[in-house]
Amino acid sequence: MIDLRSDTVTRPTAGMRAAIAAAAVGDEQMREDPSVNELQERAAVLLGQERALFLPTATMANQIALKLHSRPGDVLIAHEHSHILTYEFGGAAVHAGLLTVGLPGAAGRLTAAQVAAAAGSAQDVVDQQPAVLVLENTHNIAGGRVWPLDDLDAVVGAAHAGGLGVHMDGARLMNAAVALRVPAAVIGSRVDTVTLCLSKGLGCPLGAILAGPNDLIAAAWRQKFLFGGAMRQAGIIAAAALYALDHHVERLAVDHERARRLAEAWHAAGLPVELDRVETNFVQLDTSRLGLSQSETIATLREAGVALSPTLGDTHIRAVTHLDLDDADIDRAIDLAFEALRQHVHA
């Protein structure tokens, strides 16, 4: 099976497993784990922030960030298809007591005018107050789309002018940085807090980073305990992350090249690929143009030996390239998918 469902299916490489086995460890709750401490120091610099905190998951990191920027009853503003609204199980309401406003946007992005209008929506001091804007980079449901820096600056400026804190769900921030050919800090420093997931394109078994100013990350340490995210000898996982930062960042460009090759080959063969969405390691297909349902298309491809996953409502599926694949896998996926779907190409 060629598994293109997600870059979360990656398994630790031999080098990463060796780093895990050799990890220096200590009690992380006492802040005595040397590998965790090193990771946090490196991650803060990497993301252009003063301080960073190691956490088990990016969802936990996002949810803690919401609490740092708001009070119960405040308003969260985000793209209507953002991960924090669609895949985090109502956590903004459960954990932070937030109301949510999902705004429409192209390519997973909002405009400064939209943000300014939403930020100024409270009519009275007792109204629910917009408090935090969440931006996703790259944007999952939009197809791994990247925020251009000028657009990002405009939206962050509008949010700050309206009194909002800005959090970036940068689960795939390293993909964005590689696509833009800039250091990750060039992106991360533009927002107030930023999350980085370690278990997607970077290939770690688990883990995430939340980075921001000293005062907010100091407050986040308590939230880490409250969320059940404080660990003990977490250095075995932090060592995997340190290895990934040394060996798996620049190679993300290979994932992007393979996604582009996959997309162009499928498109040339007549499969309903939306080439304008392919900016990083995602390739989306519109199953409605095949005359098949989303589930039928996925089942047909899986029977042929290619695993894709659903996204964007009930008409799109996605292929996501990652480090567990090689060029031969991409070549086979190109051929197998076309053979499986060729009778539906002109449906």
mmCIF file of C-alpha atoms in Angstrom:
data_model
loop_
_atom_site.group_PDB
_atom_site.id
_atom_site.type_symbol
_atom_site.label_atom_id
_atom_site.label_comp_id
_atom_site.label_asym_id
_atom_site.label_seq_id
_atom_site.Cartn_x
_atom_site.Cartn_y
_atom_site.Cartn_z
ATOM 1 C CA MET A 1 0.000 0.000 0.000
ATOM 2 C CA ILE A 2 1.313 3.449 -0.932
ATOM 3 C CA ASP A 3 0.090 5.478 2.011
ATOM 4 C CA LEU A 4 -0.675 9.051 0.958
ATOM 5 C CA ARG A 5 -3.350 9.683 3.574
ATOM 6 C CA SER A 6 -1.252 12.105 5.634
ATOM 7 C CA ASP A 7 2.265 13.063 6.658
ATOM 8 C CA THR A 8 1.286 11.881 10.143
ATOM 9 C CA VAL A 9 1.780 8.240 9.079
ATOM 10 C CA THR A 10 5.558 8.592 9.056
ATOM 11 C CA ARG A 11 7.591 6.287 11.246
ATOM 12 C CA PRO A 12 10.873 7.185 12.955
ATOM 13 C CA THR A 13 13.860 6.662 10.693
ATOM 14 C CA ALA A 14 16.806 4.537 11.746
ATOM 15 C CA GLY A 15 18.755 7.673 12.615
ATOM 16 C CA MET A 16 15.893 9.029 14.686
ATOM 17 C CA ARG A 17 15.523 5.722 16.529
ATOM 18 C CA ALA A 18 19.228 5.831 17.356
ATOM 19 C CA ALA A 19 18.845 9.378 18.676
ATOM 20 C CA ILE A 20 15.925 8.249 20.836
ATOM 21 C CA ALA A 21 17.940 5.335 22.226
ATOM 22 C CA ALA A 22 20.867 7.588 23.095
ATOM 23 C CA ALA A 23 18.802 10.451 24.564
ATOM 24 C CA ALA A 24 19.920 12.196 27.719
ATOM 25 C CA VAL A 25 16.906 12.391 30.023
ATOM 26 C CA GLY A 26 15.749 13.815 33.338
ATOM 27 C CA ASP A 27 12.532 14.763 35.105
ATOM 28 C CA GLU A 28 10.804 17.145 32.727
ATOM 29 C CA GLN A 29 8.308 18.323 35.343
ATOM 30 C CA MET A 30 11.245 19.550 37.418
ATOM 31 C CA ARG A 31 12.668 21.140 34.242
ATOM 32 C CA GLU A 32 15.663 18.824 34.522
ATOM 33 C CA ASP A 33 15.423 16.989 31.205
ATOM 34 C CA PRO A 34 18.434 18.189 29.187
ATOM 35 C CA SER A 35 17.017 17.098 25.830
ATOM 36 C CA VAL A 36 13.717 18.894 26.429
ATOM 37 C CA ASN A 37 15.524 22.014 27.591
ATOM 38 C CA GLU A 38 17.756 22.007 24.518
ATOM 39 C CA LEU A 39 14.762 21.516 22.232
ATOM 40 C CA GLN A 40 12.872 24.401 23.812
ATOM 41 C CA GLU A 41 15.855 26.716 23.469
ATOM 42 C CA ARG A 42 16.411 25.760 19.843
ATOM 43 C CA ALA A 43 12.711 25.958 19.000
ATOM 44 C CA ALA A 44 12.390 29.493 20.366
ATOM 45 C CA VAL A 45 15.183 30.674 18.075
ATOM 46 C CA LEU A 46 13.844 28.632 15.161
ATOM 47 C CA LEU A 47 10.416 30.248 15.445
ATOM 48 C CA GLY A 48 11.617 33.777 16.128
ATOM 49 C CA GLN A 49 10.193 33.953 19.631
ATOM 50 C CA GLU A 50 11.595 34.562 23.125
ATOM 51 C CA ARG A 51 10.660 31.239 24.662
ATOM 52 C CA ALA A 52 9.204 27.865 23.721
ATOM 53 C CA LEU A 53 7.405 25.029 25.487
ATOM 54 C CA PHE A 54 7.465 21.341 24.534
ATOM 55 C CA LEU A 55 4.028 19.665 24.532
ATOM 56 C CA PRO A 56 2.656 16.246 23.551
ATOM 57 C CA THR A 57 0.416 17.452 20.688
ATOM 58 C CA ALA A 58 -0.223 20.473 18.492
ATOM 59 C CA THR A 59 -3.888 20.442 19.434
ATOM 60 C CA MET A 60 -2.905 20.883 23.080
ATOM 61 C CA ALA A 61 -0.544 23.666 22.050
ATOM 62 C CA ASN A 62 -3.306 25.459 20.134
ATOM 63 C CA GLN A 63 -5.780 25.096 22.983
ATOM 64 C CA ILE A 64 -3.310 26.441 25.529
ATOM 65 C CA ALA A 65 -2.590 29.384 23.226
ATOM 66 C CA LEU A 66 -6.290 30.267 23.135
ATOM 67 C CA LYS A 67 -6.369 30.460 26.924
ATOM 68 C CA LEU A 68 -3.308 32.701 26.954
ATOM 69 C CA HIS A 69 -4.986 35.238 24.674
ATOM 70 C CA SER A 70 -8.511 35.317 26.068
ATOM 71 C CA ARG A 71 -11.061 35.059 28.874
ATOM 72 C CA PRO A 72 -14.170 32.838 28.934
ATOM 73 C CA GLY A 73 -16.895 34.496 26.899
ATOM 74 C CA ASP A 74 -14.464 36.166 24.498
ATOM 75 C CA VAL A 75 -14.510 35.555 20.752
ATOM 76 C CA LEU A 76 -12.116 33.533 18.618
ATOM 77 C CA ILE A 77 -11.848 34.582 14.960
ATOM 78 C CA ALA A 78 -10.483 32.148 12.364
ATOM 79 C CA HIS A 79 -10.981 30.944 8.818
ATOM 80 C CA GLU A 80 -14.157 28.868 8.685
ATOM 81 C CA HIS A 81 -12.229 25.771 7.558
ATOM 82 C CA SER A 82 -9.312 26.160 9.950
ATOM 83 C CA HIS A 83 -8.075 23.166 11.918
ATOM 84 C CA ILE A 84 -8.850 24.852 15.224
ATOM 85 C CA LEU A 85 -12.544 25.095 14.253
ATOM 86 C CA THR A 86 -13.029 21.876 12.313
ATOM 87 C CA TYR A 87 -10.716 19.247 13.843
ATOM 88 C CA GLU A 88 -10.218 20.168 17.496
ATOM 89 C CA PHE A 89 -13.582 18.916 18.757
ATOM 90 C CA GLY A 90 -14.964 22.189 20.089
ATOM 91 C CA GLY A 91 -11.930 22.647 22.303
ATOM 92 C CA ALA A 92 -12.146 26.442 22.098
ATOM 93 C CA ALA A 93 -15.512 26.275 23.874
ATOM 94 C CA VAL A 94 -14.637 23.417 26.228
ATOM 95 C CA HIS A 95 -11.240 24.635 27.414
ATOM 96 C CA ALA A 96 -11.232 28.414 26.942
ATOM 97 C CA GLY A 97 -14.974 29.141 26.986
ATOM 98 C CA LEU A 98 -14.758 30.965 23.676
ATOM 99 C CA LEU A 99 -17.392 31.850 21.153
ATOM 100 C CA THR A 100 -16.145 31.302 17.610
ATOM 101 C CA VAL A 101 -16.553 33.290 14.406
ATOM 102 C CA GLY A 102 -15.535 31.444 11.261
ATOM 103 C CA LEU A 103 -14.913 33.712 8.290
ATOM 104 C CA PRO A 104 -14.850 32.626 4.630
ATOM 105 C CA GLY A 105 -11.676 33.138 2.676
ATOM 106 C CA ALA A 106 -9.726 32.068 -0.376
ATOM 107 C CA ALA A 107 -6.801 29.621 -0.121
ATOM 108 C CA GLY A 108 -7.301 29.359 3.635
ATOM 109 C CA ARG A 109 -6.592 33.047 4.088
ATOM 110 C CA LEU A 110 -8.545 36.020 5.417
ATOM 111 C CA THR A 111 -8.210 39.675 4.436
ATOM 112 C CA ALA A 112 -7.270 42.605 6.618
ATOM 113 C CA ALA A 113 -10.700 44.138 5.977
ATOM 114 C CA GLN A 114 -12.448 40.998 7.232
ATOM 115 C CA VAL A 115 -10.349 40.913 10.373
ATOM 116 C CA ALA A 116 -10.842 44.630 11.047
ATOM 117 C CA ALA A 117 -14.608 44.259 10.725
ATOM 118 C CA ALA A 118 -14.716 41.204 12.988
ATOM 119 C CA ALA A 119 -12.429 42.822 15.558
ATOM 120 C CA GLY A 120 -14.758 45.804 15.803
ATOM 121 C CA SER A 121 -17.959 43.794 16.074
ATOM 122 C CA ALA A 122 -18.602 44.460 19.791
ATOM 123 C CA GLN A 123 -21.061 47.332 20.201
ATOM 124 C CA ASP A 124 -20.851 47.711 23.948
ATOM 125 C CA VAL A 125 -18.368 47.044 26.715
ATOM 126 C CA VAL A 126 -20.558 44.217 27.995
ATOM 127 C CA ASP A 127 -20.734 42.504 24.602
ATOM 128 C CA GLN A 128 -18.642 39.442 23.926
ATOM 129 C CA GLN A 129 -15.243 40.815 22.929
ATOM 130 C CA PRO A 130 -13.137 39.517 20.030
ATOM 131 C CA ALA A 131 -9.856 38.537 21.662
ATOM 132 C CA VAL A 132 -7.817 36.232 19.466
ATOM 133 C CA LEU A 133 -7.252 35.620 15.759
ATOM 134 C CA VAL A 134 -5.924 32.220 14.693
ATOM 135 C CA LEU A 135 -4.160 31.850 11.342
ATOM 136 C CA GLU A 136 -3.190 28.453 9.904
ATOM 137 C CA ASN A 137 0.047 28.083 7.934
ATOM 138 C CA THR A 138 0.139 25.924 5.904
ATOM 139 C CA HIS A 139 -3.633 25.608 5.646
ATOM 140 C CA ASN A 140 -4.714 21.973 5.753
ATOM 141 C CA ILE A 141 -8.179 21.993 4.163
ATOM 142 C CA ALA A 142 -7.175 24.569 1.562
ATOM 143 C CA GLY A 143 -4.607 22.055 0.317
ATOM 144 C CA GLY A 144 -1.419 22.914 2.166
ATOM 145 C CA ARG A 145 -1.558 26.555 1.061
ATOM 146 C CA VAL A 146 1.020 29.075 2.281
ATOM 147 C CA TRP A 147 0.463 32.597 3.598
ATOM 148 C CA PRO A 148 2.383 35.185 1.514
ATOM 149 C CA LEU A 149 4.303 37.408 3.925
ATOM 150 C CA ASP A 150 2.701 40.656 2.751
ATOM 151 C CA ASP A 151 -0.789 39.218 3.247
ATOM 152 C CA LEU A 152 0.216 37.919 6.661
ATOM 153 C CA ASP A 153 1.540 41.317 7.714
ATOM 154 C CA ALA A 154 -1.661 43.056 6.647
ATOM 155 C CA VAL A 155 -3.908 40.677 8.572
ATOM 156 C CA VAL A 156 -1.746 40.679 11.710
ATOM 157 C CA GLY A 157 -1.647 44.481 11.595
ATOM 158 C CA ALA A 158 -5.432 44.657 11.386
ATOM 159 C CA ALA A 159 -5.787 42.241 14.290
ATOM 160 C CA HIS A 160 -3.393 44.159 16.495
ATOM 161 C CA ALA A 161 -5.086 47.445 15.601
ATOM 162 C CA GLY A 162 -8.336 45.882 16.784
ATOM 163 C CA GLY A 163 -6.805 44.728 20.069
ATOM 164 C CA LEU A 164 -6.607 41.025 19.174
ATOM 165 C CA GLY A 165 -3.810 38.642 19.986
ATOM 166 C CA VAL A 166 -2.653 36.594 17.010
ATOM 167 C CA HIS A 167 -1.832 32.903 17.242
ATOM 168 C CA MET A 168 -0.491 30.935 14.306
ATOM 169 C CA ASP A 169 -1.396 27.285 14.044
ATOM 170 C CA GLY A 170 1.877 26.449 12.361
ATOM 171 C CA ALA A 171 1.475 22.692 12.473
ATOM 172 C CA ARG A 172 3.210 22.604 9.066
ATOM 173 C CA LEU A 173 5.083 25.884 9.455
ATOM 174 C CA MET A 174 8.333 24.301 8.290
ATOM 175 C CA ASN A 175 6.637 23.385 5.006
ATOM 176 C CA ALA A 176 5.615 27.017 4.626
ATOM 177 C CA ALA A 177 9.134 28.230 5.349
ATOM 178 C CA VAL A 178 10.658 25.815 2.861
ATOM 179 C CA ALA A 179 8.093 26.776 0.208
ATOM 180 C CA LEU A 180 8.783 30.489 0.723
ATOM 181 C CA ARG A 181 12.540 29.864 1.003
ATOM 182 C CA VAL A 182 12.810 31.854 4.206
ATOM 183 C CA PRO A 183 13.869 30.893 7.750
ATOM 184 C CA ALA A 184 10.929 29.803 9.887
ATOM 185 C CA ALA A 185 11.642 32.733 12.211
ATOM 186 C CA VAL A 186 10.713 35.139 9.412
ATOM 187 C CA ILE A 187 7.177 33.747 9.655
ATOM 188 C CA GLY A 188 6.935 32.911 13.354
ATOM 189 C CA SER A 189 8.167 36.290 14.551
ATOM 190 C CA ARG A 190 5.262 38.030 12.831
ATOM 191 C CA VAL A 191 2.654 36.671 15.280
ATOM 192 C CA ASP A 192 2.252 36.672 19.056
ATOM 193 C CA THR A 193 2.322 32.924 19.606
ATOM 194 C CA VAL A 194 2.980 30.040 17.238
ATOM 195 C CA THR A 195 2.565 26.269 17.268
ATOM 196 C CA LEU A 196 4.796 23.795 15.450
ATOM 197 C CA CYS A 197 3.823 20.123 15.118
ATOM 198 C CA LEU A 198 6.703 17.655 15.186
ATOM 199 C CA SER A 199 4.783 14.547 14.109
ATOM 200 C CA LYS A 200 3.827 15.607 10.578
ATOM 201 C CA GLY A 201 6.410 16.374 7.905
ATOM 202 C CA LEU A 202 9.235 16.363 10.435
ATOM 203 C CA GLY A 203 8.582 12.689 11.074
ATOM 204 C CA CYS A 204 8.619 12.490 14.875
ATOM 205 C CA PRO A 205 6.416 9.948 16.687
ATOM 206 C CA LEU A 206 4.714 12.742 18.660
ATOM 207 C CA GLY A 207 5.236 16.185 20.107
ATOM 208 C CA ALA A 208 4.701 19.876 19.446
ATOM 209 C CA ILE A 209 6.085 23.285 20.306
ATOM 210 C CA LEU A 210 4.291 26.408 21.532
ATOM 211 C CA ALA A 211 6.440 29.534 21.277
ATOM 212 C CA GLY A 212 5.880 33.157 22.223
ATOM 213 C CA PRO A 213 6.984 35.945 24.543
ATOM 214 C CA ASN A 214 8.448 35.143 27.953
ATOM 215 C CA ASP A 215 5.363 36.130 29.934
ATOM 216 C CA LEU A 216 2.907 34.102 27.871
ATOM 217 C CA ILE A 217 5.044 30.971 27.801
ATOM 218 C CA ALA A 218 5.581 31.268 31.565
ATOM 219 C CA ALA A 219 1.778 31.214 31.910
ATOM 220 C CA ALA A 220 1.608 28.334 29.433
ATOM 221 C CA TRP A 221 3.711 26.174 31.766
ATOM 222 C CA ARG A 222 0.853 26.084 34.288
ATOM 223 C CA GLN A 223 -1.619 25.313 31.489
ATOM 224 C CA LYS A 224 0.601 22.436 30.445
ATOM 225 C CA PHE A 225 0.030 20.880 33.874
ATOM 226 C CA LEU A 226 -3.694 21.620 33.798
ATOM 227 C CA PHE A 227 -4.037 19.980 30.385
ATOM 228 C CA GLY A 228 -2.164 16.889 31.558
ATOM 229 C CA GLY A 229 0.745 17.609 29.256
ATOM 230 C CA ALA A 230 3.555 17.683 31.814
ATOM 231 C CA MET A 231 5.769 14.641 31.375
ATOM 232 C CA ARG A 232 8.708 12.958 33.076
ATOM 233 C CA GLN A 233 11.626 11.555 31.025
ATOM 234 C CA ALA A 234 10.356 13.225 27.861
ATOM 235 C CA GLY A 235 13.874 13.533 26.484
ATOM 236 C CA ILE A 236 13.398 10.364 24.478
ATOM 237 C CA ILE A 237 10.800 12.257 22.411
ATOM 238 C CA ALA A 238 12.656 15.568 22.468
ATOM 239 C CA ALA A 239 15.704 13.753 21.061
ATOM 240 C CA ALA A 240 13.609 12.699 18.081
ATOM 241 C CA ALA A 241 12.634 16.327 17.541
ATOM 242 C CA LEU A 242 16.237 17.517 17.772
ATOM 243 C CA TYR A 243 17.197 14.909 15.195
ATOM 244 C CA ALA A 244 14.364 16.072 12.942
ATOM 245 C CA LEU A 245 15.463 19.698 13.144
ATOM 246 C CA ASP A 246 18.939 18.625 12.042
ATOM 247 C CA HIS A 247 17.936 16.188 9.295
ATOM 248 C CA HIS A 248 14.292 16.561 8.196
ATOM 249 C CA VAL A 249 13.703 20.250 7.517
ATOM 250 C CA GLU A 250 15.505 20.922 4.247
ATOM 251 C CA ARG A 251 14.281 17.616 2.831
ATOM 252 C CA LEU A 252 10.693 18.906 2.980
ATOM 253 C CA ALA A 253 11.481 20.427 -0.412
ATOM 254 C CA VAL A 254 11.641 16.858 -1.741
ATOM 255 C CA ASP A 255 8.103 16.224 -0.479
ATOM 256 C CA HIS A 256 6.969 19.376 -2.260
ATOM 257 C CA GLU A 257 8.662 18.346 -5.508
ATOM 258 C CA ARG A 258 7.069 14.901 -5.340
ATOM 259 C CA ALA A 259 3.628 16.383 -4.681
ATOM 260 C CA ARG A 260 4.029 18.647 -7.706
ATOM 261 C CA ARG A 261 5.126 15.716 -9.878
ATOM 262 C CA LEU A 262 2.212 13.615 -8.668
ATOM 263 C CA ALA A 263 -0.250 16.442 -9.283
ATOM 264 C CA GLU A 264 1.000 17.275 -12.764
ATOM 265 C CA ALA A 265 1.028 13.636 -13.856
ATOM 266 C CA TRP A 266 -2.484 12.992 -12.578
ATOM 267 C CA HIS A 267 -3.699 16.234 -14.150
ATOM 268 C CA ALA A 268 -2.107 15.365 -17.487
ATOM 269 C CA ALA A 269 -3.826 11.973 -17.341
ATOM 270 C CA GLY A 270 -7.196 13.660 -16.895
ATOM 271 C CA LEU A 271 -7.710 13.143 -13.169
ATOM 272 C CA PRO A 272 -9.474 16.062 -11.439
ATOM 273 C CA VAL A 273 -6.459 17.607 -9.724
ATOM 274 C CA GLU A 274 -6.591 21.296 -8.810
ATOM 275 C CA LEU A 275 -3.045 22.354 -9.675
ATOM 276 C CA ASP A 276 -3.439 25.871 -8.295
ATOM 277 C CA ARG A 277 -3.801 24.390 -4.806
ATOM 278 C CA VAL A 278 -0.483 22.522 -4.913
ATOM 279 C CA GLU A 279 2.032 24.684 -3.053
ATOM 280 C CA THR A 280 3.578 22.246 -0.595
ATOM 281 C CA ASN A 281 3.047 18.508 0.029
ATOM 282 C CA PHE A 282 -0.722 18.261 -0.595
ATOM 283 C CA VAL A 283 -2.546 17.193 -3.767
ATOM 284 C CA GLN A 284 -6.330 17.443 -3.856
ATOM 285 C CA LEU A 285 -8.763 15.729 -6.225
ATOM 286 C CA ASP A 286 -12.375 16.765 -6.759
ATOM 287 C CA THR A 287 -14.309 13.490 -6.752
ATOM 288 C CA SER A 288 -17.503 15.141 -8.020
ATOM 289 C CA ARG A 289 -15.842 15.398 -11.431
ATOM 290 C CA LEU A 290 -15.404 11.623 -11.508
ATOM 291 C CA GLY A 291 -19.051 10.814 -10.959
ATOM 292 C CA LEU A 292 -18.053 9.019 -7.758
ATOM 293 C CA SER A 293 -18.655 9.844 -4.132
ATOM 294 C CA GLN A 294 -15.773 10.703 -1.883
ATOM 295 C CA SER A 295 -15.950 7.319 -0.143
ATOM 296 C CA GLU A 296 -16.265 5.415 -3.429
ATOM 297 C CA THR A 297 -13.171 7.100 -4.816
ATOM 298 C CA ILE A 298 -11.142 6.381 -1.693
ATOM 299 C CA ALA A 299 -12.265 2.733 -1.708
ATOM 300 C CA THR A 300 -11.454 2.324 -5.395
ATOM 301 C CA LEU A 301 -7.981 3.754 -4.948
ATOM 302 C CA ARG A 302 -7.316 1.722 -1.824
ATOM 303 C CA GLU A 303 -8.246 -1.486 -3.637
ATOM 304 C CA ALA A 304 -5.676 -0.507 -6.270
ATOM 305 C CA GLY A 305 -3.019 -0.030 -3.601
ATOM 306 C CA VAL A 306 -3.057 3.740 -3.055
ATOM 307 C CA ALA A 307 -4.421 5.213 0.186
ATOM 308 C CA LEU A 308 -5.819 8.770 0.147
ATOM 309 C CA SER A 309 -7.994 10.535 2.724
ATOM 310 C CA PRO A 310 -11.064 12.802 2.723
ATOM 311 C CA THR A 311 -10.905 16.580 3.027
ATOM 312 C CA LEU A 312 -12.919 19.724 2.207
ATOM 313 C CA GLY A 313 -16.497 18.593 2.713
ATOM 314 C CA ASP A 314 -17.818 15.594 0.818
ATOM 315 C CA THR A 315 -16.292 16.148 -2.632
ATOM 316 C CA HIS A 316 -12.511 16.318 -2.170
ATOM 317 C CA ILE A 317 -9.825 13.834 -1.253
ATOM 318 C CA ARG A 318 -6.126 14.413 -0.706
ATOM 319 C CA ALA A 319 -2.742 12.832 -1.220
ATOM 320 C CA VAL A 320 0.016 13.986 1.140
ATOM 321 C CA THR A 321 3.682 13.264 0.427
ATOM 322 C CA HIS A 322 6.102 12.524 3.277
ATOM 323 C CA LEU A 323 9.483 11.068 4.165
ATOM 324 C CA ASP A 324 8.333 7.443 4.184
ATOM 325 C CA LEU A 325 7.841 7.622 0.407
ATOM 326 C CA ASP A 326 10.437 7.532 -2.353
ATOM 327 C CA ASP A 327 10.387 8.370 -6.063
ATOM 328 C CA ALA A 328 9.377 4.829 -6.979
ATOM 329 C CA ASP A 329 6.322 5.104 -4.712
ATOM 330 C CA ILE A 330 5.285 8.306 -6.484
ATOM 331 C CA ASP A 331 5.724 6.662 -9.886
ATOM 332 C CA ARG A 332 3.558 3.725 -8.813
ATOM 333 C CA ALA A 333 0.922 6.011 -7.298
ATOM 334 C CA ILE A 334 0.716 7.947 -10.558
ATOM 335 C CA ASP A 335 0.082 4.788 -12.565
ATOM 336 C CA LEU A 336 -2.086 2.883 -10.082
ATOM 337 C CA ALA A 337 -4.448 5.792 -9.432
ATOM 338 C CA PHE A 338 -4.955 6.466 -13.111
ATOM 339 C CA GLU A 339 -5.623 2.806 -13.898
ATOM 340 C CA ALA A 340 -8.113 2.599 -11.034
ATOM 341 C CA LEU A 341 -9.996 5.750 -12.061
ATOM 342 C CA ARG A 342 -9.509 5.928 -15.831
ATOM 343 C CA GLN A 343 -13.037 4.715 -16.648
ATOM 344 C CA HIS A 344 -14.402 7.627 -14.602
ATOM 345 C CA VAL A 345 -12.192 10.358 -16.037
ATOM 346 C CA HIS A 346 -14.813 11.548 -18.504
ATOM 347 C CA ALA A 347 -17.815 10.814 -16.272
#
